[in-house]
PDB file of C-alpha atoms in Angstrom:
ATOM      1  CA  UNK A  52     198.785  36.443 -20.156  1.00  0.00           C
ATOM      2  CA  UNK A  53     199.190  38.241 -23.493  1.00  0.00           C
ATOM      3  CA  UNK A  54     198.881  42.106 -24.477  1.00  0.00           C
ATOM      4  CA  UNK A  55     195.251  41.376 -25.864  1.00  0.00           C
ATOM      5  CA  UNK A  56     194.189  39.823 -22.624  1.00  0.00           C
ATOM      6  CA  UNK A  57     195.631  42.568 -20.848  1.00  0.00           C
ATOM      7  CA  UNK A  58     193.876  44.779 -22.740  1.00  0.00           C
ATOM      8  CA  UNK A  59     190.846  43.335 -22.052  1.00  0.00           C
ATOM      9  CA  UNK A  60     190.770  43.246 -18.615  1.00  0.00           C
ATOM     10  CA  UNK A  61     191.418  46.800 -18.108  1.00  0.00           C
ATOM     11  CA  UNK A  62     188.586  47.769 -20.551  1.00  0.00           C
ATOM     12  CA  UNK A  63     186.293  45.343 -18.264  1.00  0.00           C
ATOM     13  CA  UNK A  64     187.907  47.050 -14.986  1.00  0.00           C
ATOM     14  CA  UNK A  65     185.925  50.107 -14.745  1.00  0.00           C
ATOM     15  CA  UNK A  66     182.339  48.666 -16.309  1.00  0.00           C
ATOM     16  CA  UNK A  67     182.762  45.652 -13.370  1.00  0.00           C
ATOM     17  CA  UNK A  68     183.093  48.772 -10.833  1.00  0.00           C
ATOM     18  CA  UNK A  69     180.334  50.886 -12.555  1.00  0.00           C
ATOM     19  CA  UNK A  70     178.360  47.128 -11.554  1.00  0.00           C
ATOM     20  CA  UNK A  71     179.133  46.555  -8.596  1.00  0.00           C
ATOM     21  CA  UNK A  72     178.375  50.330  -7.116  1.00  0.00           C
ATOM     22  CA  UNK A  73     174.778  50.308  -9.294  1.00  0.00           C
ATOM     23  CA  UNK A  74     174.053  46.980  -7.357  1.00  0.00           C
ATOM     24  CA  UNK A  75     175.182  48.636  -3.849  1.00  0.00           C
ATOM     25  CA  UNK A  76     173.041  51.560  -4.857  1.00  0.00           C
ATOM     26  CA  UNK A  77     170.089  49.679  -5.501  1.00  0.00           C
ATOM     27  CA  UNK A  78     170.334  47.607  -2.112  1.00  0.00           C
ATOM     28  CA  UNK A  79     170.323  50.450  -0.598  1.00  0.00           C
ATOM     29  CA  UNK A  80     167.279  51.977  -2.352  1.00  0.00           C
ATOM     30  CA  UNK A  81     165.546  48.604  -1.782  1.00  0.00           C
ATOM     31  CA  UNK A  82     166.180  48.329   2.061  1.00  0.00           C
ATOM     32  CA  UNK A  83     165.182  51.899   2.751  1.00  0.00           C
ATOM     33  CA  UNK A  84     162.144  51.073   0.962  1.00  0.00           C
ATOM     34  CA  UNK A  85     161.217  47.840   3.082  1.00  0.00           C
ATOM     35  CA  UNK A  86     162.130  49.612   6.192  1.00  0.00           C
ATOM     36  CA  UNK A  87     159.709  52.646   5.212  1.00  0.00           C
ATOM     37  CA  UNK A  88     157.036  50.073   4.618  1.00  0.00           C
ATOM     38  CA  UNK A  89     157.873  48.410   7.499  1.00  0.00           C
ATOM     39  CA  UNK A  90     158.140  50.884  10.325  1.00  0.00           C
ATOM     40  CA  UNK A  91     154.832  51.839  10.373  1.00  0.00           C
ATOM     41  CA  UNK A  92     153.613  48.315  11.688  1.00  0.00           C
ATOM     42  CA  UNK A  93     156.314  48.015  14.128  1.00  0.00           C
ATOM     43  CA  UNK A  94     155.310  51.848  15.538  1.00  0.00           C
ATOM     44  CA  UNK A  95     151.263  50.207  15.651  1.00  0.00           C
ATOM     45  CA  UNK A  96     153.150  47.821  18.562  1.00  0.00           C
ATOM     46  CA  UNK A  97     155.080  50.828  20.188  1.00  0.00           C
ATOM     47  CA  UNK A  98     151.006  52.399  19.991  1.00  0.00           C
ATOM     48  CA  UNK A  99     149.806  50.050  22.352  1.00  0.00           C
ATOM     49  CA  UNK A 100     151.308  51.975  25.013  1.00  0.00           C
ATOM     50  CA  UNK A 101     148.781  54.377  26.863  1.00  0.00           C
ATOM     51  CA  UNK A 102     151.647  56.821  28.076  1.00  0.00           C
ATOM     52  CA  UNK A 103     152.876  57.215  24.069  1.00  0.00           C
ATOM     53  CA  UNK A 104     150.973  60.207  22.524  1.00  0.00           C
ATOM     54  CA  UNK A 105     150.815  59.659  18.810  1.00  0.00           C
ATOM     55  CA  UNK A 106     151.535  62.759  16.175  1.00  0.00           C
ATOM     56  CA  UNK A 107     150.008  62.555  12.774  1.00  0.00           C
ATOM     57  CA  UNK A 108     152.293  62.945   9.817  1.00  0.00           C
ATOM     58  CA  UNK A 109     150.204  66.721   9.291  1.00  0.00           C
ATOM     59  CA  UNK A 110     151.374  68.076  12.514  1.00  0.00           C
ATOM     60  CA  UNK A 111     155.027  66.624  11.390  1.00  0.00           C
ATOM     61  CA  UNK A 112     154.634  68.917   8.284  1.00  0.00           C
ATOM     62  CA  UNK A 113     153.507  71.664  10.721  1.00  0.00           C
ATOM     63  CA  UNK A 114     156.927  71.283  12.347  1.00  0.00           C
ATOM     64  CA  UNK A 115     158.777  71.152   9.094  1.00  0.00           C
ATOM     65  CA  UNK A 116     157.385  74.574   7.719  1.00  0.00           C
ATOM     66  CA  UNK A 117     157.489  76.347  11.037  1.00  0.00           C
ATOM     67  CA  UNK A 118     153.460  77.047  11.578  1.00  0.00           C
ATOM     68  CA  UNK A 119     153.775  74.782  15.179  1.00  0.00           C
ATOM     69  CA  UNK A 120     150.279  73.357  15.890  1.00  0.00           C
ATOM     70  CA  UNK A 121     148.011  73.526  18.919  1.00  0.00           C
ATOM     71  CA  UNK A 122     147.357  69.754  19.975  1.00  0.00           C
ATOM     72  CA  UNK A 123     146.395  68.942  23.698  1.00  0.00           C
ATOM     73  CA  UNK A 124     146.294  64.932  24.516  1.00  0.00           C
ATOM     74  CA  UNK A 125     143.286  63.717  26.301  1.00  0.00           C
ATOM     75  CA  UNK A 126     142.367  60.184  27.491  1.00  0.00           C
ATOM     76  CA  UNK A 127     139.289  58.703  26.496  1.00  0.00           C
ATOM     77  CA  UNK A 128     137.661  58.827  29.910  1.00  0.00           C
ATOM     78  CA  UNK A 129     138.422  62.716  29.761  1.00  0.00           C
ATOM     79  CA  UNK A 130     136.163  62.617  26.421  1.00  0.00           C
ATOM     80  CA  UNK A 131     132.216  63.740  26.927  1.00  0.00           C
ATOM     81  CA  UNK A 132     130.822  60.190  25.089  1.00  0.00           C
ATOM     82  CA  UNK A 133     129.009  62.775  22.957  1.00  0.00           C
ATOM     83  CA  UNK A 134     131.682  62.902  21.370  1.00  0.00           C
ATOM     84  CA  UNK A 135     132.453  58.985  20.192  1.00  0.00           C
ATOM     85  CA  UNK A 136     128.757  58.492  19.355  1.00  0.00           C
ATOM     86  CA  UNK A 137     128.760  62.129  17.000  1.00  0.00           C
ATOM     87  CA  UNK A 138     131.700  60.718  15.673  1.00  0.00           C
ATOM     88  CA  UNK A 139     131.018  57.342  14.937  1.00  0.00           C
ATOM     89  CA  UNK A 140     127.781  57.676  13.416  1.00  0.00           C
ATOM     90  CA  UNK A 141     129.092  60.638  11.136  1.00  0.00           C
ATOM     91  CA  UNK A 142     132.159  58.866  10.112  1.00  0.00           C
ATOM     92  CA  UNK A 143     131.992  55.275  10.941  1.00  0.00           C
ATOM     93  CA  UNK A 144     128.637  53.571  11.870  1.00  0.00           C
ATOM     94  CA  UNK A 145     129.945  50.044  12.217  1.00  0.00           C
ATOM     95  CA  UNK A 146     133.360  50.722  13.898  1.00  0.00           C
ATOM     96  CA  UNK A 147     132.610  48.526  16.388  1.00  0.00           C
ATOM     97  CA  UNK A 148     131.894  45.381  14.102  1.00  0.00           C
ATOM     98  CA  UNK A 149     134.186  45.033  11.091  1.00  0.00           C
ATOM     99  CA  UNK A 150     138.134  44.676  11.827  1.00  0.00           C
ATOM    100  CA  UNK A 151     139.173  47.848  10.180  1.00  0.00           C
ATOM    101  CA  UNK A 152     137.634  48.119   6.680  1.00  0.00           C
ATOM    102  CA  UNK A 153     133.949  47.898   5.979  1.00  0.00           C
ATOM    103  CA  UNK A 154     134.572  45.173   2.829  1.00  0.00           C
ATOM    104  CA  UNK A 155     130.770  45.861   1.726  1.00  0.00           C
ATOM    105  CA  UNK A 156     131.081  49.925   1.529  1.00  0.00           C
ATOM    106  CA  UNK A 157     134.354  49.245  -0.126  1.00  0.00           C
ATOM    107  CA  UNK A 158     132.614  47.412  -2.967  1.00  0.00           C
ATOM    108  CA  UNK A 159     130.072  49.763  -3.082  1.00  0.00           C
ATOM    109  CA  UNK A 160     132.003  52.036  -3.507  1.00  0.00           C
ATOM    110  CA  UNK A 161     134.514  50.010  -6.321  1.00  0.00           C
ATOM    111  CA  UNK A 162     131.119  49.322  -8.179  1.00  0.00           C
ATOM    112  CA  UNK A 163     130.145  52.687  -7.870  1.00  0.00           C
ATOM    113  CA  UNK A 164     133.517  53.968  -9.490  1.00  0.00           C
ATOM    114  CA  UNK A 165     133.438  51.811 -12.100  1.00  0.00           C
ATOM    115  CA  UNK A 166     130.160  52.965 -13.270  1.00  0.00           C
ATOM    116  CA  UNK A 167     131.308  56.804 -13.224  1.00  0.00           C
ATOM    117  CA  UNK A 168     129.641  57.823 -10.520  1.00  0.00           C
ATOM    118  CA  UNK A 169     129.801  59.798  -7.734  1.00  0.00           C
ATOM    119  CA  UNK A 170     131.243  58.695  -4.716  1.00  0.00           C
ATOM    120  CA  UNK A 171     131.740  59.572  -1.048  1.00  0.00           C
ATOM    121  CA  UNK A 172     134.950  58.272   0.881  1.00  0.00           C
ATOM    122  CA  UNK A 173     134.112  55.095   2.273  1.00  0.00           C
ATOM    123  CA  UNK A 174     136.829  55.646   4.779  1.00  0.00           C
ATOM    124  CA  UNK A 175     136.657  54.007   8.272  1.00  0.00           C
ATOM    125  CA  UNK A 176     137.878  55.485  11.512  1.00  0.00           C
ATOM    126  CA  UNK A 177     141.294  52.640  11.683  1.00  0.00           C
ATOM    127  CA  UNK A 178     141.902  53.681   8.177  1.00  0.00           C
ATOM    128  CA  UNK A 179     141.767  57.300   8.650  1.00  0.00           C
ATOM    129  CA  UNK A 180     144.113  56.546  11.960  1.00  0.00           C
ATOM    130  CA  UNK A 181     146.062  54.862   9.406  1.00  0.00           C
ATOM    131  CA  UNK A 182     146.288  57.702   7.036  1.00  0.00           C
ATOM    132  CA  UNK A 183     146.786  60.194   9.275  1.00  0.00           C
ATOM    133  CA  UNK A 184     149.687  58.469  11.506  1.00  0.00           C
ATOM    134  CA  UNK A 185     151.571  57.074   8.803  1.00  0.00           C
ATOM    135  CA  UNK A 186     150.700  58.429   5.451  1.00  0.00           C
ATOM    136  CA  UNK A 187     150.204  61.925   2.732  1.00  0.00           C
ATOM    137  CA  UNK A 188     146.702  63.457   2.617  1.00  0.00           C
ATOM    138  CA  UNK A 189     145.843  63.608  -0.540  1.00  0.00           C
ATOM    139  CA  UNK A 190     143.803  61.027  -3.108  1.00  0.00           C
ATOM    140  CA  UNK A 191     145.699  58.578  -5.078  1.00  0.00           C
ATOM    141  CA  UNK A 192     145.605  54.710  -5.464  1.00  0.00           C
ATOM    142  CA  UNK A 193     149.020  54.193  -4.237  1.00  0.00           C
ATOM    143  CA  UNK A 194     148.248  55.997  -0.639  1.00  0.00           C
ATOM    144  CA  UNK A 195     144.404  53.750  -0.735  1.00  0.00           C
ATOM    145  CA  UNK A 196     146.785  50.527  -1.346  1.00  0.00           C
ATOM    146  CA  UNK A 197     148.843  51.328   1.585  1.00  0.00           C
ATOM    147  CA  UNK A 198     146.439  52.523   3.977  1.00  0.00           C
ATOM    148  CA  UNK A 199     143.984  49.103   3.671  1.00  0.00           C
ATOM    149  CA  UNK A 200     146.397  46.737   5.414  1.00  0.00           C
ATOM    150  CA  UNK A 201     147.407  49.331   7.666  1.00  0.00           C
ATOM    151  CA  UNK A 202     144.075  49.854   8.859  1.00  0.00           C
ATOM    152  CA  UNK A 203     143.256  46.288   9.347  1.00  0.00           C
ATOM    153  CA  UNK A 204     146.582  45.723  11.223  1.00  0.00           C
ATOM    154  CA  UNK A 205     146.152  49.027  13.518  1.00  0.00           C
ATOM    155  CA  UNK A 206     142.670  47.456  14.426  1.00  0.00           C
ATOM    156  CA  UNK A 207     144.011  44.002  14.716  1.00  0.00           C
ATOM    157  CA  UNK A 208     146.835  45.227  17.338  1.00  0.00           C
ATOM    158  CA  UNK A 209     144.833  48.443  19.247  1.00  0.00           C
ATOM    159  CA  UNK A 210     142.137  47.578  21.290  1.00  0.00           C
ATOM    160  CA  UNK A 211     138.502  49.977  19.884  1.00  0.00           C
ATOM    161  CA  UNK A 212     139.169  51.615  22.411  1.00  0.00           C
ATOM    162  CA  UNK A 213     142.578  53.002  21.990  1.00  0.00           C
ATOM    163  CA  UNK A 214     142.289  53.060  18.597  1.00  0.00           C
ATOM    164  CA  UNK A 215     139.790  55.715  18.761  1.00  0.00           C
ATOM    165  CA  UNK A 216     141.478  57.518  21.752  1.00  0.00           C
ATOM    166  CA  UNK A 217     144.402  57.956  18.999  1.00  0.00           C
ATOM    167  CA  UNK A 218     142.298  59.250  16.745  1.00  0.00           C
ATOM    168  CA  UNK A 219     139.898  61.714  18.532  1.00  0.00           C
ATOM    169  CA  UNK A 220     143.515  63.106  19.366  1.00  0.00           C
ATOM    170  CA  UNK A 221     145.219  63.237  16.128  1.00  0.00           C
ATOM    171  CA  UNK A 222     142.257  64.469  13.866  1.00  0.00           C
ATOM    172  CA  UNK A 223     141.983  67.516  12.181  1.00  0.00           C
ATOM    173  CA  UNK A 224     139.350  70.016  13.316  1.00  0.00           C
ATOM    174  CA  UNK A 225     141.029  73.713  11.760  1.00  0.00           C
ATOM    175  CA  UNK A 226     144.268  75.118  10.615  1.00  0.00           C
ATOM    176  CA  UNK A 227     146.986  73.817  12.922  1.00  0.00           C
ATOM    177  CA  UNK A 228     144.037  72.724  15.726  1.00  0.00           C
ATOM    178  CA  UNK A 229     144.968  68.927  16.119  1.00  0.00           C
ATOM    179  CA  UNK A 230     142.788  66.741  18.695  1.00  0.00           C
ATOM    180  CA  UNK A 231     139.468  67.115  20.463  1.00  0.00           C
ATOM    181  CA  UNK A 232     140.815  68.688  23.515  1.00  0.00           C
ATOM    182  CA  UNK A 233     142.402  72.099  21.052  1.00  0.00           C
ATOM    183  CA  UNK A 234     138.949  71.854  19.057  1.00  0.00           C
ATOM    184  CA  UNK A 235     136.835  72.262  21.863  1.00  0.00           C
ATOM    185  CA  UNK A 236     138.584  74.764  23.442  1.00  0.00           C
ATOM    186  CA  UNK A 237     139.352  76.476  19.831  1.00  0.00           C
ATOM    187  CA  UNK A 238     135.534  76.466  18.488  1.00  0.00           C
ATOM    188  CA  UNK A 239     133.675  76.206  22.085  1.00  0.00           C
ATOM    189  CA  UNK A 240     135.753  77.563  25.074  1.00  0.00           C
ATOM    190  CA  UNK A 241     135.063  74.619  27.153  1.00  0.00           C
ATOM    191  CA  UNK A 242     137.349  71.080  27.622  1.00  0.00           C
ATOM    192  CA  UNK A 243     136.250  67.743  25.608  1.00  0.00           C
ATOM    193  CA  UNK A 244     134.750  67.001  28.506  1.00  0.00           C
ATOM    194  CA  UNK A 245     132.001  69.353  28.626  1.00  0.00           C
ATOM    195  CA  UNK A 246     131.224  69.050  25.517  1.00  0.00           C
ATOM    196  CA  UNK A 247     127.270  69.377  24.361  1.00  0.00           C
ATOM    197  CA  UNK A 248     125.554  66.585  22.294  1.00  0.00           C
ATOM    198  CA  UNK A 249     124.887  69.716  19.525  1.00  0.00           C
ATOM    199  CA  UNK A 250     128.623  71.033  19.657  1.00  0.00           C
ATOM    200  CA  UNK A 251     130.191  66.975  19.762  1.00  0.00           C
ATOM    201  CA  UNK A 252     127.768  66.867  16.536  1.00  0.00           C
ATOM    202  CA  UNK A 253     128.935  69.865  14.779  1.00  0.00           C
ATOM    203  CA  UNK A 254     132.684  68.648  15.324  1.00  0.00           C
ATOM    204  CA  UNK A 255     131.730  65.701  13.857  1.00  0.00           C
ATOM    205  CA  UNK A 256     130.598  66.875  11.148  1.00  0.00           C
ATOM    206  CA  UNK A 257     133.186  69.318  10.120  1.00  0.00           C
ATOM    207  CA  UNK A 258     135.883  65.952   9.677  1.00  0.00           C
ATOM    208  CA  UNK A 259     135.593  65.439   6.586  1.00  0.00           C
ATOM    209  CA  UNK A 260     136.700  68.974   5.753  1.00  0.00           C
ATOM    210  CA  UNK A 261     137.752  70.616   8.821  1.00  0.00           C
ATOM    211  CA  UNK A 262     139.601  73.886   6.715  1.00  0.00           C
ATOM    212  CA  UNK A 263     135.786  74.738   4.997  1.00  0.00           C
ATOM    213  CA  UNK A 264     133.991  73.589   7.741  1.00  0.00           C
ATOM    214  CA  UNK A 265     133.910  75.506  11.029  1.00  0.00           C
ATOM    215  CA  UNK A 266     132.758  73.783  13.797  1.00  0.00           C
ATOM    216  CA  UNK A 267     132.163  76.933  15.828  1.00  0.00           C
ATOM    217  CA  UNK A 268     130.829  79.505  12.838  1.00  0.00           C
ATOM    218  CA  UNK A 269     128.436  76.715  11.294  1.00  0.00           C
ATOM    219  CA  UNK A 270     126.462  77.375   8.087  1.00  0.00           C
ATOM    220  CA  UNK A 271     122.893  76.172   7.348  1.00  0.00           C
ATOM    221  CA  UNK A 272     124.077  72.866   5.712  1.00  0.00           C
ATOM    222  CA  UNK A 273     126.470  72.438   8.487  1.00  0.00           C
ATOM    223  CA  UNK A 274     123.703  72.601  11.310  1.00  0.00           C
ATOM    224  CA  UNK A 275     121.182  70.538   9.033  1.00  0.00           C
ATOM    225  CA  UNK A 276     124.105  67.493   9.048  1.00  0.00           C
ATOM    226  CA  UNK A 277     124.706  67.949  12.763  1.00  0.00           C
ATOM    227  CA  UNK A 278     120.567  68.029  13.416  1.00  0.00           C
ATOM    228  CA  UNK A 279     120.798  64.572  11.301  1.00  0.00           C
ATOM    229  CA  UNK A 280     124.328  63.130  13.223  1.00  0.00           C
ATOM    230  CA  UNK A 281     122.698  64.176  16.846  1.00  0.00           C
ATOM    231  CA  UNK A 282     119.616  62.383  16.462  1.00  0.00           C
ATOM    232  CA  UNK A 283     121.189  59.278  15.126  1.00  0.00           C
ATOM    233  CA  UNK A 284     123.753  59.325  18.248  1.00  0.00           C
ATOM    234  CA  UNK A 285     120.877  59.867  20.779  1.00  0.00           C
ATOM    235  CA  UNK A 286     120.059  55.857  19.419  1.00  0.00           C
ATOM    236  CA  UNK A 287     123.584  54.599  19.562  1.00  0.00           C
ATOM    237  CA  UNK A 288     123.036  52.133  21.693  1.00  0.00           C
ATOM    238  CA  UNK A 289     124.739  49.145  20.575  1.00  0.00           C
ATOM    239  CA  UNK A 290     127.086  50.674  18.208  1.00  0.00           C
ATOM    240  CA  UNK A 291     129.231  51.918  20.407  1.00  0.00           C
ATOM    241  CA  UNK A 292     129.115  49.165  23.094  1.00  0.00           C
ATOM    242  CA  UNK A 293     133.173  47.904  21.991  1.00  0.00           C
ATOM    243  CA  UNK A 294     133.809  51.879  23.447  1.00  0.00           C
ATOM    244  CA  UNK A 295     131.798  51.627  26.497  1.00  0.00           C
ATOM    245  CA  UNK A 296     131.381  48.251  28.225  1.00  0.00           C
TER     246      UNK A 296
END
């Protein structure tokens, strides 16, 4: 080998290892991104258990910053069925019949967007377990392209039933007051259980903005939505019927 080709090879030496340590780098970065992707559909398996009590990625922040969180888990049969037919009618009328995204609303509301107008959520109850369990809270494409197969895989795996035993116990209903159990007893001073048809109504509809909306200190818009959601749960009938055999 001659001086030149010597030469060479050292210059070469240290841009080869400057190579080789970008590429380890970005394996890394690329299997810590598959597994974050990933985990959240194994944990939808480890969700089928009834003795595993879910936490939502809110009371996780909770933790982080040191407020704690007041979050009681109930079963389903400890519920007053108020409750599931306020809830479903406010935030998901046909829960029991699409398999975890309502496909028409979800044009609607596309179509809707497109045209520059006003639109309301057109969230489900799987994708809000979804969101909730596994993702951020706030409004951006990239969380709505995540959350869509998640929801349709969390209601593909959970039973109805389970599904919305996780979520009556992970939703929001106040600052730091996590599940239906700490929002009855927060708002009402009574267990889930004994819950009215006009108080399950009024939680119902303070989910969409639990922080503004206070279940227990309603305003006149508050009590004219719950008037609305309590009459339309009186005539659940079959809407609920994949909740209550």
């Amino acid at each position: 080998m001659d001086i030149a080709t010597e030469r060479e090879d050292s210059v070469d030496m240290p841009a080869r290892r400057r190579w080789f340590e970008d590429r380890r780098v970005l394996k890394r970065i690329v299997l810590t991104v598959l597994i974050v992707l990933i985990l959240p559909y194994a944990l939808i398996f480890f969700y089928l258990l009834p003795f595993i009590h879910p936490v939502s990625t809110l009371m996780l922040r909770d933790l982080v910053l040191l407020r704690g969180y007041d979050r009681q888990w109930v079963s389903l049969d400890n519920i007053a069925p108020v409750v599931v037919q306020s809830v479903m009618m406010s935030e998901d009328g046909q829960y029991c019949f699409h398999g975890g995204v309502d496909w028409a609303e979800m044009r609607m509301l596309v179509e809707d967007t497109l045209k520059g107008q006003a639109t309301r959520g057109g969230s489900t109850i799987p994708m809000q377990t979804a969101k909730n369990l596994f993702l951020w809270n706030s409004r951006s494409f990239v969380r709505k392209a995540l959350e869509l197969p998640l929801a349709v895989a969390t209601d593909f795996v959970l039973s109805k039933r389970r599904l919305m035993e996780i979520y009556l116990n992970i939703a929001e209903w106040g600052p730091g007051i996590y599940g239906i159990e700490a929002a009855a007893r927060h708002h009402f001073k009574v267990p889930a259980s004994k819950l009215t048809r006009r108080q399950a109504s009024l939680l119902a509809v303070s989910l969409p903005n639990p922080i503004d909306r206070n279940a227990g200190k309603p305003g006149r818009g508050l009590r004219g939505l719950a008037g609305l959601i309590e009459r339309r749960a009186q005539g659940a009938g079959d809407y609920i019927k994949c909740i209550y055999d």
